[in-house]
């Protein structure tokens, strides 16, 4: 429920309203604007409908939030959320490109790619230290050692870094070493993990689950927001369909759909969506045209020897060319990159 207060509502009237809502067992999110204040009452709305809230002094109107997700909905917040990661603003007019290897393999490789992608215009460095591999016999990532290499490469290249978390026990370590926490597609509905991340104030990039509907995706974001952390970036990375030509099917319509339903920034990962490097450029351009706030692209100096996802990784030179093409698309839709 959204309770819009009158411009001249007094502090006393606001406090009275807040206490009333809290007294019913709902949680309150008070947003004080220059013009007027808004109270977001989160919880069982049925409890509120029994009270004539409109008749309370200082109240202008009362609107139910019809969606099952509340804090992340456009109904709750009309303006876009912009997340500032060390000066890199995600969700604003500038499109941000996250680039780097699928996994951190050693200190040298990740630094080399970091310097290359920075030169080409990427603004955030990616690299997995804990890898969610389908086979337990495949490379699982370097763990804590990998995080050290990623942090050092980010520092050297002057890029904020993002890495995936799989286990809540690694949360502290990841918060110390990374600027953005990534929740992978396979953990989108790991609700315990989401709740723990929600208690931190680290920006988090939440990937859409392999078979998740947009509603389920937004409900997962709501799990994080409900614990207090509103710095959430949503990432469309393809969903599983019957087609086998591409690794997944990139659901590009999810971009405008989510932007209409939620105020959170939306990023597209074409690499994991298509699974083939030759298709990454086309889907990157399409994502920007569709209104994405950013891209996540895998880049490797020598994809044939990559320990993970070489087939979908761009060589630095190809990435550089792509960045130049993306500029033209971004400008065509009045965005900067
Ligand atoms: C990744 O970004 O390295 C990754 C594993 O992606 P996803 O969770 O989308 O499969
Ligand atoms: Mn990968």
CSV table of C-alpha atoms and ligand atoms in Angstrom, one decimal:
chain,number,residue,atom,x,y,z
A,1,UNK,CA,0.0,0.0,0.0
A,2,UNK,CA,1.2,3.5,-0.9
A,3,UNK,CA,0.0,6.3,1.4
A,4,UNK,CA,0.5,9.7,-0.2
A,5,UNK,CA,0.6,12.5,2.3
A,6,UNK,CA,-0.6,16.0,1.8
A,7,UNK,CA,2.1,18.6,1.1
A,8,UNK,CA,1.3,20.3,4.4
A,9,UNK,CA,1.1,17.1,6.5
A,10,UNK,CA,2.7,17.8,9.8
A,11,UNK,CA,5.5,15.7,11.4
A,12,UNK,CA,3.1,14.7,14.0
A,13,UNK,CA,0.5,13.5,11.5
A,14,UNK,CA,3.2,11.5,9.6
A,15,UNK,CA,4.5,9.9,12.8
A,16,UNK,CA,0.9,9.0,13.8
A,17,UNK,CA,0.3,7.3,10.4
A,18,UNK,CA,3.7,5.5,10.6
A,19,UNK,CA,2.9,4.2,14.1
A,20,UNK,CA,-0.6,3.0,13.0
A,21,UNK,CA,0.8,1.0,10.1
A,22,UNK,CA,3.6,-0.5,12.2
A,23,UNK,CA,1.1,-1.3,14.9
A,24,UNK,CA,-0.6,-3.6,12.4
A,25,UNK,CA,2.6,-5.5,11.9
A,26,UNK,CA,3.5,-4.1,8.6
A,27,UNK,CA,6.9,-2.6,7.8
A,28,UNK,CA,7.2,1.0,6.8
A,29,UNK,CA,9.3,2.7,4.1
A,30,UNK,CA,9.0,6.4,4.5
A,31,UNK,CA,10.2,8.5,1.6
A,32,UNK,CA,10.4,12.2,2.2
A,33,UNK,CA,10.3,14.2,-1.0
A,34,UNK,CA,10.7,18.0,-1.5
A,35,UNK,CA,7.0,18.3,-2.4
A,36,UNK,CA,5.4,15.6,-0.3
A,37,UNK,CA,6.1,12.4,1.7
A,38,UNK,CA,5.0,8.9,0.8
A,39,UNK,CA,4.6,6.0,3.1
A,40,UNK,CA,5.1,2.5,1.7
A,41,UNK,CA,3.4,0.0,3.8
A,42,UNK,CA,4.7,-3.5,3.1
A,43,UNK,CA,3.1,-6.7,4.4
A,44,UNK,CA,-0.4,-8.1,4.4
A,45,UNK,CA,-2.4,-5.3,2.8
A,46,UNK,CA,-5.7,-6.9,3.9
A,47,UNK,CA,-4.9,-5.7,7.4
A,48,UNK,CA,-4.9,-2.1,6.2
A,49,UNK,CA,-8.1,-2.3,4.1
A,50,UNK,CA,-10.1,-2.6,7.3
A,51,UNK,CA,-9.0,1.0,8.3
A,52,UNK,CA,-10.3,4.1,6.6
A,53,UNK,CA,-6.8,5.5,6.0
A,54,UNK,CA,-8.1,8.3,3.7
A,55,UNK,CA,-9.8,9.9,6.7
A,56,UNK,CA,-6.6,10.3,8.7
A,57,UNK,CA,-5.4,13.8,8.9
A,58,UNK,CA,-2.6,14.6,6.6
A,59,UNK,CA,-3.4,11.8,4.1
A,60,UNK,CA,-4.1,12.7,0.5
A,61,UNK,CA,-4.7,9.4,-1.1
A,62,UNK,CA,-4.1,5.7,-0.6
A,63,UNK,CA,-3.2,3.3,-3.4
A,64,UNK,CA,-2.8,-0.4,-3.2
A,65,UNK,CA,0.3,-1.9,-4.8
A,66,UNK,CA,-1.2,-4.5,-7.1
A,67,UNK,CA,2.0,-6.3,-7.9
A,68,UNK,CA,3.3,-9.1,-5.7
A,69,UNK,CA,6.7,-7.4,-5.7
A,70,UNK,CA,6.5,-4.1,-4.0
A,71,UNK,CA,9.8,-2.3,-3.2
A,72,UNK,CA,11.2,-3.0,-6.7
A,73,UNK,CA,8.0,-2.0,-8.5
A,74,UNK,CA,7.5,1.1,-10.6
A,75,UNK,CA,4.3,1.7,-8.6
A,76,UNK,CA,6.5,2.1,-5.5
A,77,UNK,CA,9.1,4.3,-7.1
A,78,UNK,CA,8.5,6.1,-10.4
A,79,UNK,CA,12.0,7.4,-11.1
A,80,UNK,CA,14.8,5.0,-12.3
A,81,UNK,CA,17.2,3.8,-9.6
A,82,UNK,CA,20.7,4.8,-10.4
A,83,UNK,CA,23.4,2.8,-8.6
A,84,UNK,CA,26.8,4.4,-8.1
A,85,UNK,CA,29.7,2.0,-8.0
A,86,UNK,CA,32.9,3.9,-7.4
A,87,UNK,CA,31.7,6.7,-9.6
A,88,UNK,CA,30.3,4.4,-12.3
A,89,UNK,CA,26.5,5.1,-12.5
A,90,UNK,CA,24.4,2.2,-13.5
A,91,UNK,CA,20.8,3.0,-14.5
A,92,UNK,CA,21.5,6.6,-15.7
A,93,UNK,CA,21.8,7.9,-19.3
A,94,UNK,CA,25.3,6.3,-19.7
A,95,UNK,CA,25.4,2.6,-20.7
A,96,UNK,CA,27.9,0.7,-18.7
A,97,UNK,CA,29.8,-2.3,-20.1
A,98,UNK,CA,31.0,-5.0,-17.8
A,99,UNK,CA,33.7,-7.1,-19.5
A,100,UNK,CA,36.3,-9.6,-18.6
A,101,UNK,CA,37.0,-13.4,-18.5
A,102,UNK,CA,34.4,-16.0,-17.5
A,103,UNK,CA,36.8,-17.2,-14.8
A,104,UNK,CA,39.9,-15.9,-13.2
A,105,UNK,CA,42.6,-18.3,-14.3
A,106,UNK,CA,45.8,-16.6,-13.0
A,107,UNK,CA,47.0,-13.1,-12.1
A,108,UNK,CA,48.5,-12.4,-15.5
A,109,UNK,CA,45.6,-13.3,-17.7
A,110,UNK,CA,43.0,-11.3,-15.7
A,111,UNK,CA,45.3,-8.2,-15.6
A,112,UNK,CA,46.0,-8.4,-19.3
A,113,UNK,CA,42.3,-8.5,-20.2
A,114,UNK,CA,41.5,-5.8,-17.6
A,115,UNK,CA,43.9,-3.4,-19.3
A,116,UNK,CA,42.5,-4.3,-22.7
A,117,UNK,CA,38.9,-3.8,-21.9
A,118,UNK,CA,39.5,-0.6,-20.0
A,119,UNK,CA,41.3,0.8,-23.1
A,120,UNK,CA,38.3,-0.1,-25.2
A,121,UNK,CA,35.8,1.7,-22.9
A,122,UNK,CA,34.5,-1.0,-20.5
A,123,UNK,CA,33.7,0.5,-17.1
A,124,UNK,CA,33.5,-2.6,-14.9
A,125,UNK,CA,35.7,-5.7,-14.8
A,126,UNK,CA,34.2,-9.2,-14.4
A,127,UNK,CA,35.8,-12.5,-13.4
A,128,UNK,CA,34.5,-15.6,-11.6
A,129,UNK,CA,36.4,-17.1,-8.7
A,130,UNK,CA,33.7,-19.5,-7.6
A,131,UNK,CA,32.3,-21.1,-10.8
A,132,UNK,CA,28.9,-22.8,-11.0
A,133,UNK,CA,29.9,-25.6,-13.4
A,134,UNK,CA,27.4,-28.2,-14.6
A,135,UNK,CA,30.1,-30.9,-14.1
A,136,UNK,CA,31.9,-31.3,-10.8
A,137,UNK,CA,35.0,-32.4,-12.8
A,138,UNK,CA,35.3,-29.1,-14.6
A,139,UNK,CA,37.4,-26.2,-13.4
A,140,UNK,CA,35.6,-24.8,-10.3
A,141,UNK,CA,37.5,-21.5,-10.1
A,142,UNK,CA,40.5,-20.3,-8.0
A,143,UNK,CA,38.3,-19.3,-5.0
A,144,UNK,CA,39.9,-16.8,-2.6
A,145,UNK,CA,43.1,-16.7,-4.6
A,146,UNK,CA,41.2,-15.7,-7.7
A,147,UNK,CA,39.5,-12.8,-5.8
A,148,UNK,CA,42.9,-11.4,-4.9
A,149,UNK,CA,43.9,-11.4,-8.6
A,150,UNK,CA,40.7,-9.8,-9.6
A,151,UNK,CA,41.0,-7.1,-7.0
A,152,UNK,CA,44.5,-6.4,-8.0
A,153,UNK,CA,43.7,-6.2,-11.7
A,154,UNK,CA,40.8,-3.9,-11.0
A,155,UNK,CA,43.0,-1.6,-9.0
A,156,UNK,CA,45.7,-1.6,-11.7
A,157,UNK,CA,43.2,-0.9,-14.5
A,158,UNK,CA,41.1,1.4,-12.3
A,159,UNK,CA,37.9,-0.5,-12.8
A,160,UNK,CA,35.4,-1.6,-10.2
A,161,UNK,CA,35.1,-5.4,-10.1
A,162,UNK,CA,32.2,-7.9,-10.0
A,163,UNK,CA,32.3,-11.6,-9.1
A,164,UNK,CA,29.8,-14.3,-8.4
A,165,UNK,CA,28.8,-15.6,-5.0
A,166,UNK,CA,27.5,-19.2,-4.6
A,167,UNK,CA,27.7,-19.7,-0.9
A,168,UNK,CA,26.6,-17.3,1.8
A,169,UNK,CA,29.7,-18.3,3.8
A,170,UNK,CA,31.8,-16.4,1.2
A,171,UNK,CA,29.8,-13.2,1.6
A,172,UNK,CA,32.3,-11.4,3.8
A,173,UNK,CA,35.3,-12.4,1.7
A,174,UNK,CA,33.5,-11.3,-1.5
A,175,UNK,CA,32.4,-8.0,0.0
A,176,UNK,CA,36.0,-7.3,1.0
A,177,UNK,CA,37.3,-8.0,-2.5
A,178,UNK,CA,34.5,-7.0,-5.0
A,179,UNK,CA,32.5,-3.9,-5.7
A,180,UNK,CA,29.5,-5.7,-7.0
A,181,UNK,CA,28.2,-9.1,-6.0
A,182,UNK,CA,26.9,-11.3,-8.8
A,183,UNK,CA,24.1,-13.8,-8.2
A,184,UNK,CA,24.2,-16.3,-11.0
A,185,UNK,CA,21.2,-17.7,-12.9
A,186,UNK,CA,21.4,-21.0,-11.0
A,187,UNK,CA,21.1,-19.2,-7.6
A,188,UNK,CA,18.3,-16.8,-8.6
A,189,UNK,CA,15.9,-18.6,-6.2
A,190,UNK,CA,18.4,-19.4,-3.5
A,191,UNK,CA,16.4,-17.4,-1.1
A,192,UNK,CA,18.7,-17.8,1.9
A,193,UNK,CA,21.5,-16.4,-0.2
A,194,UNK,CA,19.4,-13.5,-1.4
A,195,UNK,CA,18.4,-12.6,2.1
A,196,UNK,CA,22.0,-12.6,3.3
A,197,UNK,CA,23.0,-10.3,0.5
A,198,UNK,CA,20.0,-8.1,1.3
A,199,UNK,CA,21.5,-7.4,4.7
A,200,UNK,CA,24.6,-5.9,3.1
A,201,UNK,CA,24.7,-2.6,1.3
A,202,UNK,CA,26.9,-3.9,-1.6
A,203,UNK,CA,25.5,-3.4,-5.1
A,204,UNK,CA,24.3,-6.7,-6.5
A,205,UNK,CA,23.7,-8.0,-10.0
A,206,UNK,CA,21.0,-10.6,-10.0
A,207,UNK,CA,20.8,-12.8,-13.1
A,208,UNK,CA,17.5,-14.2,-14.3
A,209,UNK,CA,17.1,-17.9,-13.6
A,210,UNK,CA,17.3,-20.4,-16.5
A,211,UNK,CA,13.6,-21.0,-16.4
A,212,UNK,CA,12.4,-18.1,-14.4
A,213,UNK,CA,9.4,-15.9,-15.4
A,214,UNK,CA,9.8,-12.2,-15.2
A,215,UNK,CA,7.5,-12.2,-12.2
A,216,UNK,CA,9.7,-14.8,-10.4
A,217,UNK,CA,12.8,-12.7,-11.3
A,218,UNK,CA,11.3,-9.6,-9.8
A,219,UNK,CA,10.2,-11.6,-6.7
A,220,UNK,CA,13.8,-12.6,-6.2
A,221,UNK,CA,14.9,-9.0,-6.4
A,222,UNK,CA,12.2,-8.3,-3.8
A,223,UNK,CA,13.8,-10.8,-1.5
A,224,UNK,CA,17.0,-8.7,-1.5
A,225,UNK,CA,15.2,-5.4,-1.3
A,226,UNK,CA,13.0,-6.6,1.6
A,227,UNK,CA,16.2,-6.9,3.7
A,228,UNK,CA,17.2,-3.3,3.1
A,229,UNK,CA,19.5,-3.5,0.1
A,230,UNK,CA,18.0,-1.6,-2.8
A,231,UNK,CA,21.2,-1.5,-4.9
A,232,UNK,CA,20.0,-4.2,-7.3
A,233,UNK,CA,20.9,-4.5,-11.0
A,234,UNK,CA,18.8,-7.0,-13.0
A,235,UNK,CA,20.5,-9.1,-15.7
A,236,UNK,CA,18.7,-10.8,-18.6
A,237,UNK,CA,21.1,-13.7,-19.7
A,238,UNK,CA,18.8,-15.8,-21.8
A,239,UNK,CA,16.3,-18.5,-20.8
A,240,UNK,CA,16.0,-22.1,-21.7
A,241,UNK,CA,13.7,-22.9,-24.7
A,242,UNK,CA,13.4,-25.8,-27.1
A,243,UNK,CA,15.9,-24.4,-29.5
A,244,UNK,CA,19.4,-25.8,-29.5
A,245,UNK,CA,21.2,-23.5,-32.0
A,246,UNK,CA,22.1,-21.1,-29.2
A,247,UNK,CA,23.0,-21.9,-25.6
A,248,UNK,CA,19.9,-20.1,-24.4
A,249,UNK,CA,17.3,-17.9,-26.0
A,250,UNK,CA,17.9,-14.2,-25.3
A,251,UNK,CA,14.6,-12.7,-24.1
A,252,UNK,CA,15.1,-9.2,-25.3
A,253,UNK,CA,11.5,-8.2,-24.8
A,254,UNK,CA,12.2,-8.7,-21.1
A,255,UNK,CA,14.2,-5.5,-21.2
A,256,UNK,CA,11.3,-3.1,-21.9
A,257,UNK,CA,8.9,-5.3,-19.9
A,258,UNK,CA,11.1,-5.1,-16.8
A,259,UNK,CA,11.8,-1.4,-17.3
A,260,UNK,CA,8.0,-0.8,-17.3
A,261,UNK,CA,7.4,-3.0,-14.2
A,262,UNK,CA,10.4,-2.0,-12.1
A,263,UNK,CA,12.6,1.1,-11.4
A,264,UNK,CA,15.8,-1.1,-11.2
A,265,UNK,CA,18.5,-1.0,-13.9
A,266,UNK,CA,18.5,-3.8,-16.5
A,267,UNK,CA,21.7,-5.2,-18.0
A,268,UNK,CA,21.9,-7.8,-20.7
A,269,UNK,CA,24.5,-10.6,-20.9
A,270,UNK,CA,24.6,-11.7,-24.6
A,271,UNK,CA,27.6,-14.0,-24.0
A,272,UNK,CA,25.7,-16.6,-21.8
A,273,UNK,CA,22.5,-16.1,-23.8
A,274,UNK,CA,23.9,-17.2,-27.1
A,275,UNK,CA,27.0,-19.2,-26.2
A,276,UNK,CA,28.8,-18.3,-29.4
A,277,UNK,CA,31.2,-15.4,-29.8
A,278,UNK,CA,30.1,-14.7,-33.4
A,279,UNK,CA,26.5,-13.8,-32.2
A,280,UNK,CA,27.6,-11.6,-29.3
A,281,UNK,CA,27.9,-8.4,-31.3
A,282,UNK,CA,24.4,-8.6,-32.9
A,283,UNK,CA,22.8,-9.2,-29.6
A,284,UNK,CA,24.7,-6.5,-27.8
A,285,UNK,CA,23.5,-4.0,-30.3
A,286,UNK,CA,20.0,-5.2,-30.1
A,287,UNK,CA,20.1,-5.0,-26.3
A,288,UNK,CA,21.1,-1.4,-26.4
A,289,UNK,CA,18.4,-0.6,-28.9
A,290,UNK,CA,15.9,-2.3,-26.6
A,291,UNK,CA,16.8,0.0,-23.8
A,292,UNK,CA,19.3,-2.0,-21.7
A,293,UNK,CA,21.3,0.1,-19.2
A,294,UNK,CA,24.4,-2.0,-19.6
A,295,UNK,CA,26.0,-5.1,-21.0
A,296,UNK,CA,28.0,-8.0,-19.6
A,297,UNK,CA,30.4,-9.4,-22.1
A,298,UNK,CA,33.0,-12.2,-21.7
A,299,UNK,CA,36.5,-11.4,-23.1
A,300,UNK,CA,39.5,-13.6,-23.2
A,301,UNK,CA,42.9,-13.1,-24.7
A,302,UNK,CA,43.1,-16.6,-26.0
A,303,UNK,CA,39.6,-18.1,-26.0
A,304,UNK,CA,40.8,-21.5,-27.3
A,305,UNK,CA,42.7,-22.0,-24.1
A,306,UNK,CA,40.1,-20.6,-21.7
A,307,UNK,CA,39.2,-22.8,-18.8
A,308,UNK,CA,35.6,-21.8,-19.0
A,309,UNK,CA,33.3,-20.5,-21.8
A,310,UNK,CA,35.9,-19.9,-24.4
A,311,UNK,CA,33.4,-20.5,-27.2
A,312,UNK,CA,31.4,-17.4,-26.3
A,313,UNK,CA,34.4,-15.2,-25.4
A,314,UNK,CA,35.5,-12.3,-27.6
A,315,UNK,CA,39.1,-11.6,-28.2
A,316,UNK,CA,40.2,-8.1,-27.1
A,317,UNK,CA,40.4,-6.9,-30.6
A,318,UNK,CA,36.9,-8.0,-31.5
A,319,UNK,CA,35.7,-6.4,-28.2
A,320,UNK,CA,37.3,-3.1,-29.2
A,321,UNK,CA,35.6,-3.1,-32.6
A,322,UNK,CA,32.3,-3.9,-30.9
A,323,UNK,CA,32.6,-1.0,-28.5
A,324,UNK,CA,33.0,1.4,-31.4
A,325,UNK,CA,29.9,0.0,-33.1
A,326,UNK,CA,28.0,0.2,-29.8
A,327,UNK,CA,28.7,3.9,-29.6
A,328,UNK,CA,26.7,4.5,-32.8
A,329,UNK,CA,23.7,2.5,-31.5
A,330,UNK,CA,23.8,4.2,-28.1
A,331,UNK,CA,23.8,7.6,-29.8
A,332,UNK,CA,20.9,6.6,-32.0
A,333,UNK,CA,18.8,5.9,-28.8
A,334,UNK,CA,20.0,9.1,-27.1
A,335,UNK,CA,22.3,7.3,-24.7
A,336,UNK,CA,26.0,7.7,-23.9
A,337,UNK,CA,28.4,4.8,-23.7
B,1,LIG,C1,28.7,-16.1,-15.4
B,1,LIG,O1,28.4,-14.9,-15.5
B,1,LIG,O2,29.9,-16.4,-15.3
B,1,LIG,C2,27.7,-17.1,-15.3
B,1,LIG,C3,27.9,-18.3,-14.8
B,1,LIG,O3,26.5,-16.7,-15.8
B,1,LIG,P1,25.0,-17.4,-15.6
B,1,LIG,O4,24.8,-17.4,-14.1
B,1,LIG,O5,24.2,-16.4,-16.3
B,1,LIG,O6,25.0,-18.7,-16.2
B,2,LIG,MN1,30.8,-17.7,-18.3
